[in-house]
């Protein structure tokens, strides 16, 4: 996890994406930087801690704008709620614990983006590959016998 950039840097990021700097945008961007792979509820709680009352819809709107402009990346592993992260532009991947839902970053497997070559590109110009590795995190792999591990989607 990287430290949250200072407010002045967050403001520069917003301006660099041609976005007006607002308190909700700053608070949401800071929350995503502070808690990689956070879901919307966790981001709302963090923003409310900083700003007081703010609507769910305001946070959803800010997340949509930040995602659209490329300041934030939205990920949604199968069976999980959407998560948000500030690590953008490097085509990294994720590993998800089948038991507790913990998500961690995994650097690109080989070479440069898109770091995987499709066996048949069907004429597409590929610029990104999305890979999700599934398994058990260290805590869950030592806590539960493998016969009790769920093979379906995680509880996230």
Coordinates of C-alpha atoms in Angstrom, one line a residue, residues 33 48 66 85-86 94 96 123 130 135 142 145 150:
X33 CA -5.7 5.9 -2.0
X48 CA -18.3 10.6 6.0
X66 CA -12.9 9.2 -11.2
X85 CA -8.1 1.2 -6.4
X86 CA -5.8 4.1 -7.2
X94 CA -5.3 -9.5 -8.7
X96 CA -8.5 -13.1 -4.4
X123 CA -8.7 -8.6 -35.2
X130 CA -7.3 -8.8 -16.9
X135 CA -6.8 -19.2 -3.9
X142 CA -3.7 -22.2 7.9
X145 CA -8.8 -27.6 6.4
X150 CA -15.6 -23.1 -0.6

